[in-house]
Coordinates of N, CA, C and O in Angstrom, one line a residue:
X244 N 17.5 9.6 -9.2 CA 16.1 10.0 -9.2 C 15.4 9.2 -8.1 O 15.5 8.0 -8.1
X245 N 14.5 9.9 -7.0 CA 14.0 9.1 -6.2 C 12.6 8.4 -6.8 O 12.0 9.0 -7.7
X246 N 12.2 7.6 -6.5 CA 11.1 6.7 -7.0 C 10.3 5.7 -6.3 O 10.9 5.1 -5.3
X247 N 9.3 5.3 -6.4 CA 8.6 4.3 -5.8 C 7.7 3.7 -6.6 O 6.7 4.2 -6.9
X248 N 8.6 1.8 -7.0 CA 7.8 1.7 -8.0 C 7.3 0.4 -7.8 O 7.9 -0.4 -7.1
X249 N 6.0 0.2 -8.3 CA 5.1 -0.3 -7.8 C 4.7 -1.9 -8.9 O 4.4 -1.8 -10.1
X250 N 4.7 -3.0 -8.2 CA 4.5 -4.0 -9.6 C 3.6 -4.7 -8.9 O 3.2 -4.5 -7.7
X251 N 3.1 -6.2 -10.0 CA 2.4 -7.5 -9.1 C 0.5 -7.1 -9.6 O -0.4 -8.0 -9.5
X252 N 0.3 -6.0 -10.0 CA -1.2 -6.6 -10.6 C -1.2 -6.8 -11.4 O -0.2 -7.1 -12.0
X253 N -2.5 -6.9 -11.9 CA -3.0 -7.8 -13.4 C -4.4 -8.2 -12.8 O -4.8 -8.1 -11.7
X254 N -5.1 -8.9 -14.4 CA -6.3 -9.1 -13.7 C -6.3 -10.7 -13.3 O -5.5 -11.6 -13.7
X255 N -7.3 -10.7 -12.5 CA -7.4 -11.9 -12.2 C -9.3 -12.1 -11.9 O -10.2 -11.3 -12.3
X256 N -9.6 -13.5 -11.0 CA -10.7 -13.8 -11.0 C -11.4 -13.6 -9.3 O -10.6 -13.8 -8.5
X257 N -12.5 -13.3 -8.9 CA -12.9 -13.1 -7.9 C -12.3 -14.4 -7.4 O -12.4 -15.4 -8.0
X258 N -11.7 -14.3 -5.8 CA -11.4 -15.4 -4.9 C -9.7 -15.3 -4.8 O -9.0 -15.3 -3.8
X259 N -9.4 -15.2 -5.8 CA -8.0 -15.3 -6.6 C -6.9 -14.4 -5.5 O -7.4 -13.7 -4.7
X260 N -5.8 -14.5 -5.6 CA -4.8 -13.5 -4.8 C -3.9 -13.1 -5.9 O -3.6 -13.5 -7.0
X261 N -3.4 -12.0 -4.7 CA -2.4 -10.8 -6.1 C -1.4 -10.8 -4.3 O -1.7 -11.1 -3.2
X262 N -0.1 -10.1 -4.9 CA 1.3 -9.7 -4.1 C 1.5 -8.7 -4.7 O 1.8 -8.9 -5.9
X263 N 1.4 -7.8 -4.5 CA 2.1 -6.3 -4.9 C 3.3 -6.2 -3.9 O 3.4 -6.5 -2.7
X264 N 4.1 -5.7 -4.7 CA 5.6 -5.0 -4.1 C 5.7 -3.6 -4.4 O 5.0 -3.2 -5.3
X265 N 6.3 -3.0 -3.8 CA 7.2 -1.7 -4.1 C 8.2 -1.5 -3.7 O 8.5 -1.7 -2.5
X266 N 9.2 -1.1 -5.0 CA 10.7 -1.1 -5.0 C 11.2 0.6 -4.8 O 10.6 1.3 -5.5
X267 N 12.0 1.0 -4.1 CA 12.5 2.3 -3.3 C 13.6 2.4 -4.0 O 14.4 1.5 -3.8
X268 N 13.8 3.5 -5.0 CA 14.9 3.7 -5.5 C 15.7 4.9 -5.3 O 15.0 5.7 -6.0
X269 N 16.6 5.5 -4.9 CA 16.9 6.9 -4.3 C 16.9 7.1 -3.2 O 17.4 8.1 -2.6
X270 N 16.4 6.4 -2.6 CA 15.7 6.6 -1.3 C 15.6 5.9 -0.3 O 16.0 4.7 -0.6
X271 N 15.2 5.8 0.8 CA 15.1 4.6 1.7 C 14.0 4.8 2.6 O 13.8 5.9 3.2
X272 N 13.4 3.8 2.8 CA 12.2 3.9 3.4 C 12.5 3.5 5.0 O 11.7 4.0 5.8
X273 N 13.5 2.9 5.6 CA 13.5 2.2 6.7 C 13.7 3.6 7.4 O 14.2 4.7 7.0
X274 N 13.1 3.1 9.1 CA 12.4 3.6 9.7 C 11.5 4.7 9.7 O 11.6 5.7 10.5
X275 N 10.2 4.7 8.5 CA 9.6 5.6 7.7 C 8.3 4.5 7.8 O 8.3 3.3 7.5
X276 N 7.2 5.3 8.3 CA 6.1 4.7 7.8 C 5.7 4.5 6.1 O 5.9 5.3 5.2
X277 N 5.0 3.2 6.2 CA 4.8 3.2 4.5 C 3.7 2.5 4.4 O 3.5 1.6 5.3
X278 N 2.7 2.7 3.4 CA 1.5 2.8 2.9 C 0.8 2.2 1.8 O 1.2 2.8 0.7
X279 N 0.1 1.5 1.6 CA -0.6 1.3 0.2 C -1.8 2.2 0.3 O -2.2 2.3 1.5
X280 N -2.4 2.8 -0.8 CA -3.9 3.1 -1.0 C -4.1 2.5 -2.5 O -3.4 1.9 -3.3
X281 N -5.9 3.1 -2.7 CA -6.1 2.5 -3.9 C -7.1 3.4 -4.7 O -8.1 4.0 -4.2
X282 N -7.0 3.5 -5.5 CA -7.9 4.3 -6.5 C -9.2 3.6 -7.0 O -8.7 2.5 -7.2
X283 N -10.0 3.5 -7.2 CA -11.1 2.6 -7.9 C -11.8 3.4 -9.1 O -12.3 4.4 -8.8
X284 N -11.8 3.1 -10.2 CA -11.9 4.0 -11.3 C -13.4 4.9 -11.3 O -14.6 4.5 -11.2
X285 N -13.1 6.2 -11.3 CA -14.4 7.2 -10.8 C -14.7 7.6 -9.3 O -15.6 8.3 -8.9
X286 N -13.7 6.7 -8.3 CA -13.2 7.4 -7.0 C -12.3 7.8 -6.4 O -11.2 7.8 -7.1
X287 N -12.4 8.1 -5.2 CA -11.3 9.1 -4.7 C -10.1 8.1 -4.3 O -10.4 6.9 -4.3
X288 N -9.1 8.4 -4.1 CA -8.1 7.6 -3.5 C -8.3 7.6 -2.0 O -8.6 8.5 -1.2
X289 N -8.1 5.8 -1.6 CA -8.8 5.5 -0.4 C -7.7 4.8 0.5 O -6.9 4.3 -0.3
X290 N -7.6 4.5 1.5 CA -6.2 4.0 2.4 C -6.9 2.4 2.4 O -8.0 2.0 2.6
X291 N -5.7 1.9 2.1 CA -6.0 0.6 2.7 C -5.1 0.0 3.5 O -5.7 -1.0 3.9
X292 N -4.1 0.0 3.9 CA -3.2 -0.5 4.8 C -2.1 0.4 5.1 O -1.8 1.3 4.3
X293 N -1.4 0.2 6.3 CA 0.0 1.2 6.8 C 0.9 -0.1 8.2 O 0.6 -0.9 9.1
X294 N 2.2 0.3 7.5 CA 3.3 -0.6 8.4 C 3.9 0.3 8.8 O 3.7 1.4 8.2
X295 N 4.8 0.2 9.9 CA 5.4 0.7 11.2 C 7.2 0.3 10.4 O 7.5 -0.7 9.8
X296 N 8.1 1.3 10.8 CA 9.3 0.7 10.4 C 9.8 -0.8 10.8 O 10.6 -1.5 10.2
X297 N 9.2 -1.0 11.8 CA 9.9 -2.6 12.4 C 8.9 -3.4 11.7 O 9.1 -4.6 11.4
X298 N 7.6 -2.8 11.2 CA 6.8 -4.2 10.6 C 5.9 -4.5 12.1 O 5.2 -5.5 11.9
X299 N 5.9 -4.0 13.2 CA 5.3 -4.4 14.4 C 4.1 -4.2 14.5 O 3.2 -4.8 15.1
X300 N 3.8 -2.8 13.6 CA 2.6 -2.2 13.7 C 2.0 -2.3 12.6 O 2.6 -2.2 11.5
X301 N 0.6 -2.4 12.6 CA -0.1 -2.3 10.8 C -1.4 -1.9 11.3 O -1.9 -2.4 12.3
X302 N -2.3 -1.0 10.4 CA -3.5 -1.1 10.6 C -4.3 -1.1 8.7 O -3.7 -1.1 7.6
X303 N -5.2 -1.2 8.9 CA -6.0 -1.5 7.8 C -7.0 -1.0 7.7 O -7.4 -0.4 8.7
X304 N -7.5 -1.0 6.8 CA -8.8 -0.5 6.4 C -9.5 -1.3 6.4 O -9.3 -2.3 5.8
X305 N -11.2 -0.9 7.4 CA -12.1 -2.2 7.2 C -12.5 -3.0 6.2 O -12.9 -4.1 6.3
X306 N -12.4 -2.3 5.2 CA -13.0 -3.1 4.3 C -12.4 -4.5 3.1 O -12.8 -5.3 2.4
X307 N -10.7 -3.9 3.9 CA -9.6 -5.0 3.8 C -9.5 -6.2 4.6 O -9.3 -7.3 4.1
X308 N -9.6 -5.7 6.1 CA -9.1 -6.4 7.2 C -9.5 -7.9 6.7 O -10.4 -8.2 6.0
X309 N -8.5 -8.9 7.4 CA -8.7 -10.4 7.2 C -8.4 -10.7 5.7 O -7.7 -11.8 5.6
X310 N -8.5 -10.3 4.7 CA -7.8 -10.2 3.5 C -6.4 -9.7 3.2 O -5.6 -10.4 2.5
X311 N -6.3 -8.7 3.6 CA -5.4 -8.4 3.2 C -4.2 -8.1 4.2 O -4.4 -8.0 5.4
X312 N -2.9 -7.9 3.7 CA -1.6 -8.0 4.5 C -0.3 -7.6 4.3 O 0.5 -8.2 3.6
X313 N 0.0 -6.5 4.9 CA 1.3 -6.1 4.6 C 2.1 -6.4 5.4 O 2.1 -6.6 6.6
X314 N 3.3 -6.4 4.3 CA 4.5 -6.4 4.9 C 6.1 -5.6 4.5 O 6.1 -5.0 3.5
X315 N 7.1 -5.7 5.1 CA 8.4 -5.3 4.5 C 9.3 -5.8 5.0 O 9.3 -6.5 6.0
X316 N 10.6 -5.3 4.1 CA 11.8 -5.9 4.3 C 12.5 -4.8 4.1 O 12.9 -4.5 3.0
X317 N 12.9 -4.1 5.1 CA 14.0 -2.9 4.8 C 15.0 -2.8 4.3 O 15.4 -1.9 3.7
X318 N 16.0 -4.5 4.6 CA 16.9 -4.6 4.0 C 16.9 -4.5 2.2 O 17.8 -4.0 1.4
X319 N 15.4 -5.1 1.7 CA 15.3 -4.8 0.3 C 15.2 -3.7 -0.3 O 15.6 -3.3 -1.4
X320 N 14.4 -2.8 0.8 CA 14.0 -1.5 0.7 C 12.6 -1.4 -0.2 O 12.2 -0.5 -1.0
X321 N 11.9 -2.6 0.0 CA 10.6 -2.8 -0.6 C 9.6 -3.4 0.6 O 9.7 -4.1 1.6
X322 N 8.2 -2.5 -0.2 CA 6.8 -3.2 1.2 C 6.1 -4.3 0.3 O 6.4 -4.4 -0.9
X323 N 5.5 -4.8 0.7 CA 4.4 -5.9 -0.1 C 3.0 -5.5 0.3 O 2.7 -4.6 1.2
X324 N 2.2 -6.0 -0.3 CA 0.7 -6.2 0.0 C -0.3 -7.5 -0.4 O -1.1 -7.5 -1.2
X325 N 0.2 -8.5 0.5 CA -0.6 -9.6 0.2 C -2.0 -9.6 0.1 O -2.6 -9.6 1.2
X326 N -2.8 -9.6 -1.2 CA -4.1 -9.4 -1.2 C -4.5 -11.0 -1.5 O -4.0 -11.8 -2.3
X327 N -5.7 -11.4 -0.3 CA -6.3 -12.7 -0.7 C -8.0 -12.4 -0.8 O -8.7 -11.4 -0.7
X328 N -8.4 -13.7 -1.1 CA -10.1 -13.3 -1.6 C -10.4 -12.0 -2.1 O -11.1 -11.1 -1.5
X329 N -9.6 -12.0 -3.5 CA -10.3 -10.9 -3.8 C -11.9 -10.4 -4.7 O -12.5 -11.2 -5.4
X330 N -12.2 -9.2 -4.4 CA -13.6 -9.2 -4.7 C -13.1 -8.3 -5.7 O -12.0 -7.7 -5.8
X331 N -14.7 -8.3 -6.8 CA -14.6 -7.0 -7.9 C -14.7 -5.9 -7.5 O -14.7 -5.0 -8.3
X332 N -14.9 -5.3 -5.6 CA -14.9 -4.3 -5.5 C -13.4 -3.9 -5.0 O -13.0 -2.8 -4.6
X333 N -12.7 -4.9 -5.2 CA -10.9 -4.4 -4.7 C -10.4 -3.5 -6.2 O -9.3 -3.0 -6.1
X334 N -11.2 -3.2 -7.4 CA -10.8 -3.0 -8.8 C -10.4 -2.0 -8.4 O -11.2 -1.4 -7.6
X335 N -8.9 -1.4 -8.7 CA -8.4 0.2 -8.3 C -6.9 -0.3 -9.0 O -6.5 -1.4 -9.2
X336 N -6.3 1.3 -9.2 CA -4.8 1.3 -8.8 C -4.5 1.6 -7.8 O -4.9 2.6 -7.1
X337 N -3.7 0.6 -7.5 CA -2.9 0.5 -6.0 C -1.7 1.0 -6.4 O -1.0 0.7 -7.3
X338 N -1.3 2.2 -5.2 CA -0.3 3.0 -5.1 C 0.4 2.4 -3.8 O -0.1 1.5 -3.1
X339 N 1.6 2.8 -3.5 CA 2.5 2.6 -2.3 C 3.2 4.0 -2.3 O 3.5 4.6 -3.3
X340 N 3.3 4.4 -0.9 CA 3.6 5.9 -0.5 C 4.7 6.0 1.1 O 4.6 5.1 2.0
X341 N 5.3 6.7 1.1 CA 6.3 7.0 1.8 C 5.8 8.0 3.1 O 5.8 9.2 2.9
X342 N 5.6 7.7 4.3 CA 5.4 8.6 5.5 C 6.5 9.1 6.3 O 7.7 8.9 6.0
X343 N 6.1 9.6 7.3 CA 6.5 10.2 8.4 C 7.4 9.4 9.1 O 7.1 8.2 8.8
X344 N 8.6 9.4 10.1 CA 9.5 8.1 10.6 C 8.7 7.9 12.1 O 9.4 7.8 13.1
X345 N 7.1 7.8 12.2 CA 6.8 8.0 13.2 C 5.6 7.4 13.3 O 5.2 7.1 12.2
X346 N 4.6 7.1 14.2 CA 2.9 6.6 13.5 C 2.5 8.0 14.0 O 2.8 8.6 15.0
X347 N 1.8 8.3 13.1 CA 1.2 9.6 12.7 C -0.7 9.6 13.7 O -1.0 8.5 14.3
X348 N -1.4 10.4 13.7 CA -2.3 10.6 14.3 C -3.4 10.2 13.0 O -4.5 9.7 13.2
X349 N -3.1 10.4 11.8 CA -4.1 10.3 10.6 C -3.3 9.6 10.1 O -2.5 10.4 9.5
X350 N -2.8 8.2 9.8 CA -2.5 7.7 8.9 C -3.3 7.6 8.0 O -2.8 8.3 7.1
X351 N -4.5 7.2 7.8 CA -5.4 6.9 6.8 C -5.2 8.2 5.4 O -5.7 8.0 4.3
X352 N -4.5 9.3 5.9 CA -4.7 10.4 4.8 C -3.6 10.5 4.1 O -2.5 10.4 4.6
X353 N -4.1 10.7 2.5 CA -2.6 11.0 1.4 C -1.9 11.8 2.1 O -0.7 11.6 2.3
X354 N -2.8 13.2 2.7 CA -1.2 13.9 3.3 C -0.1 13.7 3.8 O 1.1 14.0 3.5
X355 N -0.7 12.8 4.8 CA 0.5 12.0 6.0 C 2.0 11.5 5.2 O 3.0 11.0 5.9
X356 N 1.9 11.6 3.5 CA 2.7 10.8 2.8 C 3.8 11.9 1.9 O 3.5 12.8 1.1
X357 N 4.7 11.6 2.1 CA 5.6 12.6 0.9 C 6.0 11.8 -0.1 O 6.3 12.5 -1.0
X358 N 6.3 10.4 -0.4 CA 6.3 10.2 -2.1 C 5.4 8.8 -1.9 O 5.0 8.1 -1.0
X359 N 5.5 9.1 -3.6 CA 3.9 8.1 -4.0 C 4.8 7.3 -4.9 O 5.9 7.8 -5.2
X360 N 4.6 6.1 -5.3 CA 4.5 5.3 -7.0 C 3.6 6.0 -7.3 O 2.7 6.7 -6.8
X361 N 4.1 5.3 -9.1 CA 3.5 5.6 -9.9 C 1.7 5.0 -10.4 O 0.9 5.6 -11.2
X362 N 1.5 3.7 -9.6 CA 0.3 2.9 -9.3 C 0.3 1.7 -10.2 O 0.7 1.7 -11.4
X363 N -0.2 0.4 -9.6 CA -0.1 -0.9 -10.9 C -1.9 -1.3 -10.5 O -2.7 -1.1 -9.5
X364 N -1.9 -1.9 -11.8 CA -3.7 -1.9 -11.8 C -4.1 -3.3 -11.2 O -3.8 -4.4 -11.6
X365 N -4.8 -3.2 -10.2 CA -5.5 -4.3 -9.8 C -7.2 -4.2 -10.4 O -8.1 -3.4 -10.1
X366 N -7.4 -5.5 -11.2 CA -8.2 -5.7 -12.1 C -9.1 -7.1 -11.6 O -8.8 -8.2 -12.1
X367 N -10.1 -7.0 -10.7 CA -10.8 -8.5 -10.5 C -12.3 -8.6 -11.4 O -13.0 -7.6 -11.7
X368 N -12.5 -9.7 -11.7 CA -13.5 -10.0 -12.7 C -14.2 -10.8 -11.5 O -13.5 -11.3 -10.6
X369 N -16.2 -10.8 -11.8 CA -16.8 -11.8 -10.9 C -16.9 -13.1 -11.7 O -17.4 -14.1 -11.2

């Protein structure tokens, strides 16, 4: 069964840092762009970061940049998302999603993605 599954939130306190991982099961992500976005409860799903198969490339969403930080290890067949200072507006499920083996012209869009996790909740209190 292919899968992408997703761990590392919980709540925590404004300031505080969270690590999300996602683990690739069935499947393999290397040389495949890959993705976190985030849900925020009563909005749309929104991009927040994208890595390059070597890890060379990343872009972000502004409203992340300087905070936050991806990365991967192909050999594990999992990406991370180091989140620091976090604010009560980071509150969402964060998903991790599987792209194109290429940098795409729209990363920023769910389309660009053919598989998702399932999402882990990132929960900040002020």
């Amino acid at each position: 069964q292919v899968q992408l599954v997703e761990s590392g939130g919980g709540l925590v306190q404004a300031g505080d840092s969270l690590r999300l991982s996602c683990a690739a099961s069935g499947l393999t992500f290397s040389r495949y762009l890959m993705a976190w976005f985030r849900q925020p409860p009563g909005k749309e799903r929104e991009f927040v970061a994208a890595i390059n198969w070597s890890g060379g490339i990343t872009h972000y969403a502004d409203s992340v940049k300087g905070r936050f930080s991806i990365s991967r290890d192909n050999a594990k067949n999992t990406v991370y998302l180091q989140m620091n200072s976090l604010k009560p507006d980071d509150t969402a499920v964060y998903y991790c999603a599987r792209g194109p083996p290429y940098i795409p012209t729209e990363p920023q869009r769910p389309s660009t993605y053919d598989y998702w996790g399932q999402g882990t909740q990132v929960t900040v209190s002020s």
